[in-house]
PDB file of C-alpha atoms and ligand atoms in Angstrom:
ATOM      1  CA  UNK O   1     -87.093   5.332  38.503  1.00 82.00           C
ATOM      2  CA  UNK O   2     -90.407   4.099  37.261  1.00 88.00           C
ATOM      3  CA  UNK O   3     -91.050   2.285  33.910  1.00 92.00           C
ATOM      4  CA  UNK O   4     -92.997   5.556  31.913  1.00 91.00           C
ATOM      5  CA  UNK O   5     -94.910   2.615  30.245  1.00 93.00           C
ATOM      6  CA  UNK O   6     -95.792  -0.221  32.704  1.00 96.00           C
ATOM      7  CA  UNK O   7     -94.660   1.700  36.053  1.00 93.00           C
ATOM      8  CA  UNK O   8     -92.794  -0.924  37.407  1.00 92.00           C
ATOM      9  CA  UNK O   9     -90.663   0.361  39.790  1.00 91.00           C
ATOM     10  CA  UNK O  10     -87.575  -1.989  38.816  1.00 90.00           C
ATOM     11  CA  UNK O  11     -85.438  -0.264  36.280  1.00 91.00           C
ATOM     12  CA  UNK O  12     -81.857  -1.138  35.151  1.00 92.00           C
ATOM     13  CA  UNK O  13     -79.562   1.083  33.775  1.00 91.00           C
ATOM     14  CA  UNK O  14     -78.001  -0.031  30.349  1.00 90.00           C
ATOM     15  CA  UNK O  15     -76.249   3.100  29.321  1.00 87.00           C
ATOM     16  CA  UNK O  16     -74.642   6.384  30.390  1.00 84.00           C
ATOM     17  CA  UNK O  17     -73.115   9.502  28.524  1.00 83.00           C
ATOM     18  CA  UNK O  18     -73.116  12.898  29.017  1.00 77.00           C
ATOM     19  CA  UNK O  19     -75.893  14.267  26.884  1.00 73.00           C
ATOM     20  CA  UNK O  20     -75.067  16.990  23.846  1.00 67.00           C
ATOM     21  CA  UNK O  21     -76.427  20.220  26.310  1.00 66.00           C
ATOM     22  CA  UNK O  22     -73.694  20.233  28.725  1.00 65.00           C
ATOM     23  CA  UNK O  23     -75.081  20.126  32.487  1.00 73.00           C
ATOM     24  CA  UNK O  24     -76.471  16.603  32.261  1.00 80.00           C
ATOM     25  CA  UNK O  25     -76.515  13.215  32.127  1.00 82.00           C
ATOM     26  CA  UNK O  26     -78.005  11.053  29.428  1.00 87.00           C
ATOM     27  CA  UNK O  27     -78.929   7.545  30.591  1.00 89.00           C
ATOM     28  CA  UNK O  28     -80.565   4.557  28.647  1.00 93.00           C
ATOM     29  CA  UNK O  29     -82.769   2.358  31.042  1.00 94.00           C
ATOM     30  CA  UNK O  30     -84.341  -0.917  30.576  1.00 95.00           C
ATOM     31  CA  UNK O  31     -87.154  -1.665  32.766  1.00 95.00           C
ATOM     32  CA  UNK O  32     -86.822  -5.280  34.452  1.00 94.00           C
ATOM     33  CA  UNK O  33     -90.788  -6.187  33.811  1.00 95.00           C
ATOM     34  CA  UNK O  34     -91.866  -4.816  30.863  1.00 96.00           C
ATOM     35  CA  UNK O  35     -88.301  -4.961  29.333  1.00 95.00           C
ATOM     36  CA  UNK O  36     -88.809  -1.812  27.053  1.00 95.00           C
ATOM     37  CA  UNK O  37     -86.431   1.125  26.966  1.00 95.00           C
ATOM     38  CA  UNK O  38     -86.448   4.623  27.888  1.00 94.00           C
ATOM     39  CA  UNK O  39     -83.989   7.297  27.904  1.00 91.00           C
ATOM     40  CA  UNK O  40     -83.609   9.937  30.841  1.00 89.00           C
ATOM     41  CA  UNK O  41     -81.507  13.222  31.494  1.00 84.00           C
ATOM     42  CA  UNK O  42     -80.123  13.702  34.635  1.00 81.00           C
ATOM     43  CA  UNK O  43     -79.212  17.526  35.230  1.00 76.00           C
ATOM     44  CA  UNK O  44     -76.200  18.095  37.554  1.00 68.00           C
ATOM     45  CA  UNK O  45     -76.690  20.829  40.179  1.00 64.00           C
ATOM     46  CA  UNK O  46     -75.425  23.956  40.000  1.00 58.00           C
ATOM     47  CA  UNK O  47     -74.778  26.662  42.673  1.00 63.00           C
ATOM     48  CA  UNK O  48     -77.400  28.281  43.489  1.00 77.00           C
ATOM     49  CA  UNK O  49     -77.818  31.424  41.945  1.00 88.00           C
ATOM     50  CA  UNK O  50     -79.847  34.963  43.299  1.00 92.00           C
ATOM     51  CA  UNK O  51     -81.903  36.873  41.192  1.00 94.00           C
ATOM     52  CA  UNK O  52     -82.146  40.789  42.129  1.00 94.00           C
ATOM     53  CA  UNK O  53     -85.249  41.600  41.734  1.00 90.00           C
ATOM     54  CA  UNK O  54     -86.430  45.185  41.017  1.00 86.00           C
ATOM     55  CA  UNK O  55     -87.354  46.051  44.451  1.00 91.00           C
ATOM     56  CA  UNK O  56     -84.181  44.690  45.407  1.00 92.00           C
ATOM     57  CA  UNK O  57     -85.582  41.956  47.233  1.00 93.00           C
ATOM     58  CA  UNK O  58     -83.738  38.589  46.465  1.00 93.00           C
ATOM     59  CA  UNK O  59     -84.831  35.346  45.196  1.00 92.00           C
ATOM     60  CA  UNK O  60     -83.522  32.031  43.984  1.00 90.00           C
ATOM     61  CA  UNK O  61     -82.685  31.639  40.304  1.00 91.00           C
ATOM     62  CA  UNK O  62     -85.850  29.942  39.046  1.00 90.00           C
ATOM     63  CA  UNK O  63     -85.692  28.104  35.613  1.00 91.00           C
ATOM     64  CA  UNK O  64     -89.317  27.653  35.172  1.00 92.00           C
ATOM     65  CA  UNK O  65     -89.559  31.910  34.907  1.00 91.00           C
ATOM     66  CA  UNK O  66     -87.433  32.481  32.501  1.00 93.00           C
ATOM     67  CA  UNK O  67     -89.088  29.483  30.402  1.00 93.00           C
ATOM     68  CA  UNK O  68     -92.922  30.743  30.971  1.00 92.00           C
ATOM     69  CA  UNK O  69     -92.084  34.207  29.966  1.00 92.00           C
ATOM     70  CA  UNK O  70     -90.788  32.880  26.853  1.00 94.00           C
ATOM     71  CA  UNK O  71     -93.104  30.481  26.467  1.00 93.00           C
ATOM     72  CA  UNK O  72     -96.104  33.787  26.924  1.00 92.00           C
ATOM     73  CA  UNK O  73     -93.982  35.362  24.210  1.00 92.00           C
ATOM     74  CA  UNK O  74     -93.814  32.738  21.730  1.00 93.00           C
ATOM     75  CA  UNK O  75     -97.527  32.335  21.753  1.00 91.00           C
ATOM     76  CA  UNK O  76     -98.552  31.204  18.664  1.00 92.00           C
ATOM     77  CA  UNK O  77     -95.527  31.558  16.458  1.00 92.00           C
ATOM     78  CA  UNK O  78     -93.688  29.155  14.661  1.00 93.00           C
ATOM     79  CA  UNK O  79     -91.637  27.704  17.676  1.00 92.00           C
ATOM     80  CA  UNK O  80     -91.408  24.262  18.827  1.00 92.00           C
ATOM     81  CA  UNK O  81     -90.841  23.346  22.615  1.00 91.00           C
ATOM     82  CA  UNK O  82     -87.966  22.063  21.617  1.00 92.00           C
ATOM     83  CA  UNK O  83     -86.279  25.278  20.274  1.00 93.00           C
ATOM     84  CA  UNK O  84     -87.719  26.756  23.630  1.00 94.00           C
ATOM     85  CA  UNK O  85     -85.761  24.212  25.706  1.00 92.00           C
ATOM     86  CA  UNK O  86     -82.598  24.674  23.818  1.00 92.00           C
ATOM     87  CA  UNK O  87     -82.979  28.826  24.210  1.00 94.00           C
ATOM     88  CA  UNK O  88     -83.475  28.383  27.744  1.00 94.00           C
ATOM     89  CA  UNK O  89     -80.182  25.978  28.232  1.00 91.00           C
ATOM     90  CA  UNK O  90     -78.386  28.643  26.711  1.00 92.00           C
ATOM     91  CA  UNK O  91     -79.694  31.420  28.148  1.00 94.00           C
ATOM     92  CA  UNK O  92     -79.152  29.035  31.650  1.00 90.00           C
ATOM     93  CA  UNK O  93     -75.447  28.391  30.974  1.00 88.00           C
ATOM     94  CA  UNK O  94     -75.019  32.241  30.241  1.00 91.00           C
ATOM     95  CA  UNK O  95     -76.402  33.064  33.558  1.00 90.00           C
ATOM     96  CA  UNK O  96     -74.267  30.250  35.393  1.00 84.00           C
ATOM     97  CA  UNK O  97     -71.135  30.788  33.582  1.00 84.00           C
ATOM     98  CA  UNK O  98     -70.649  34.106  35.279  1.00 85.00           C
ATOM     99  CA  UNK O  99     -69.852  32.576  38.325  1.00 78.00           C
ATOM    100  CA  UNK O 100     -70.822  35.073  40.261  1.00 85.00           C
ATOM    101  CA  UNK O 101     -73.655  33.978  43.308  1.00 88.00           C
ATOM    102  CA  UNK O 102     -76.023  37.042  42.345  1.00 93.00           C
ATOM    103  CA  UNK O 103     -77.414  38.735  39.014  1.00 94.00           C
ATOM    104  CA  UNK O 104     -80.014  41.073  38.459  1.00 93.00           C
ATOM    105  CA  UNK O 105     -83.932  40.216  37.197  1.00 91.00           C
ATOM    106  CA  UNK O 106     -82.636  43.381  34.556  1.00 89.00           C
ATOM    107  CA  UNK O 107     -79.582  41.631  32.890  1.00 92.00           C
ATOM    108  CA  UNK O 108     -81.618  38.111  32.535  1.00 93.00           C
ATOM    109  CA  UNK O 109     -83.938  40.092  31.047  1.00 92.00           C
ATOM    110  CA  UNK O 110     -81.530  41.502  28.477  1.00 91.00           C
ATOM    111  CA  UNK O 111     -79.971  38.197  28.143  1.00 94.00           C
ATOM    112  CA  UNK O 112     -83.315  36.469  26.624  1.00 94.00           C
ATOM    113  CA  UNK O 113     -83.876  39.063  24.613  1.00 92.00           C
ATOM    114  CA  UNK O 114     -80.404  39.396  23.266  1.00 92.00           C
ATOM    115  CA  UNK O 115     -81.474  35.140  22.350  1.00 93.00           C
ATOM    116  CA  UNK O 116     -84.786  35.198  21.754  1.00 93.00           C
ATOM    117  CA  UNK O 117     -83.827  38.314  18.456  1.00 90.00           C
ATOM    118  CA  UNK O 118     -81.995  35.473  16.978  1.00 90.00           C
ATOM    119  CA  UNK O 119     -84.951  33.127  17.258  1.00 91.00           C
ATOM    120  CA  UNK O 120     -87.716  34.759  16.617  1.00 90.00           C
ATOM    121  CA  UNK O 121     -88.656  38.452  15.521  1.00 89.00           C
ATOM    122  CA  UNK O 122     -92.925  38.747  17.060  1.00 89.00           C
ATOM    123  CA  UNK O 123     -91.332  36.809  20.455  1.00 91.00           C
ATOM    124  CA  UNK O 124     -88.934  39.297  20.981  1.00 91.00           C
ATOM    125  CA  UNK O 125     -90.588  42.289  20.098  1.00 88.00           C
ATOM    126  CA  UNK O 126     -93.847  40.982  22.370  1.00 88.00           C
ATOM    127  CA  UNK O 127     -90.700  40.045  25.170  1.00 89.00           C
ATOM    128  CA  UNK O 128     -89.505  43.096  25.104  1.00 87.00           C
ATOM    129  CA  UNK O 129     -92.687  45.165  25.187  1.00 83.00           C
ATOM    130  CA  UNK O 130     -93.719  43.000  28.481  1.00 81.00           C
ATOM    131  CA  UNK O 131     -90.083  43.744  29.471  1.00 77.00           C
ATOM    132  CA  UNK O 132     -89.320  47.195  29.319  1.00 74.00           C
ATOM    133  CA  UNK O 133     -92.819  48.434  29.696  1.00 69.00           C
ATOM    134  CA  UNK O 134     -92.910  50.511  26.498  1.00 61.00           C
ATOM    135  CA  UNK O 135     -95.082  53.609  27.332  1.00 60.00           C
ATOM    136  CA  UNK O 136     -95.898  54.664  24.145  1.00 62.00           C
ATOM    137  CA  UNK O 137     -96.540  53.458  20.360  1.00 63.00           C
ATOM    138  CA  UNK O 138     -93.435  55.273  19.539  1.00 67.00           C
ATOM    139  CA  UNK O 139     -90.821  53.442  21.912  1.00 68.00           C
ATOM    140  CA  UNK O 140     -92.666  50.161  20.561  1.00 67.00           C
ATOM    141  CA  UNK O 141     -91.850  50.982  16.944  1.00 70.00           C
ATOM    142  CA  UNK O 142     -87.901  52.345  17.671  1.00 75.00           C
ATOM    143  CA  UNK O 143     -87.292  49.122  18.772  1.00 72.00           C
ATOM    144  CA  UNK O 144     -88.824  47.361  15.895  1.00 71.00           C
ATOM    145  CA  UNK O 145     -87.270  49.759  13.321  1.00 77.00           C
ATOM    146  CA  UNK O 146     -84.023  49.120  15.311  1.00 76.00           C
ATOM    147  CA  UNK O 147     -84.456  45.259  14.487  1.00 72.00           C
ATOM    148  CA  UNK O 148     -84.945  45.354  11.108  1.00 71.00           C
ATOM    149  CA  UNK O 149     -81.713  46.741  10.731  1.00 68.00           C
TER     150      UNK O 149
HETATM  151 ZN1  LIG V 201     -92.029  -1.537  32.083  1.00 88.23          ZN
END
């Protein structure tokens, strides 16, 4: 583990606990040269998951997906990376705490939209609209009537 600040390559660590998202691993580390501190999370694998992709082709669950498409949706709104990060972990655990080896692209999908409602009202509606490939005005608008209710 390199020092982020002097990138020594000697590194102690001073502290570990398991971090308030469950899944990983907070550790305090000291670096031996510099002696400042730095704090890293450790995520503990998972089994790997499928996603079933519309043309029933199959590929493995990617993280990084699910966190650009939100990240495309929230475009400009008033949401922090942070919230992002925390939407994804949850939307993450969802998808692992099936426990089942396989899900479909089509229930993710429903899963970040069922989260990102809560969060944010433009994300979800733009989300969705990406998502479900609205083909008209009128589909658009049922779903935001159907939100503001
Ligand atoms: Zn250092």
């Amino acid at each position: 583990m390199k020092c982020p600040y002097c990138n020594a390559e000697d590194t102690k660590v001073i502290d570990s606990r398991p971090a308030e998202e469950s899944n990983s691993i907070r550790r305090r580390r000291q670096c031996e040269s510099c002696g400042r501190r730095f704090t890293t999370y450790e995520k503990i694998e998972t089994i790997p998951v499928m996603v079933i992709k519309k043309d029933n082709n199959r590929e493995p669950y990617d993280r990084s997906k699910i966190e650009s498409g939100i990240l495309r949706a929230c475009h400009k709104r008033p949401v922090s990376i942070h919230q992002i990060n925390e939407l994804v972990d949850e939307i993450e655990n969802i998808i692992f705490n099936r426990e089942e080896k396989e899900i479909k692209s089509s229930e993710i999908g429903e899963i970040v939209m069922d989260k990102l409602k809560d969060l944010e009202e433009v994300a979800y509606v733009r989300f969705a609209s990406v998502y479900r490939e609205f083909k008209d005005v009128s589909t658009f608008l049922e779903e935001l009537e159907k939100l503001r209710k």
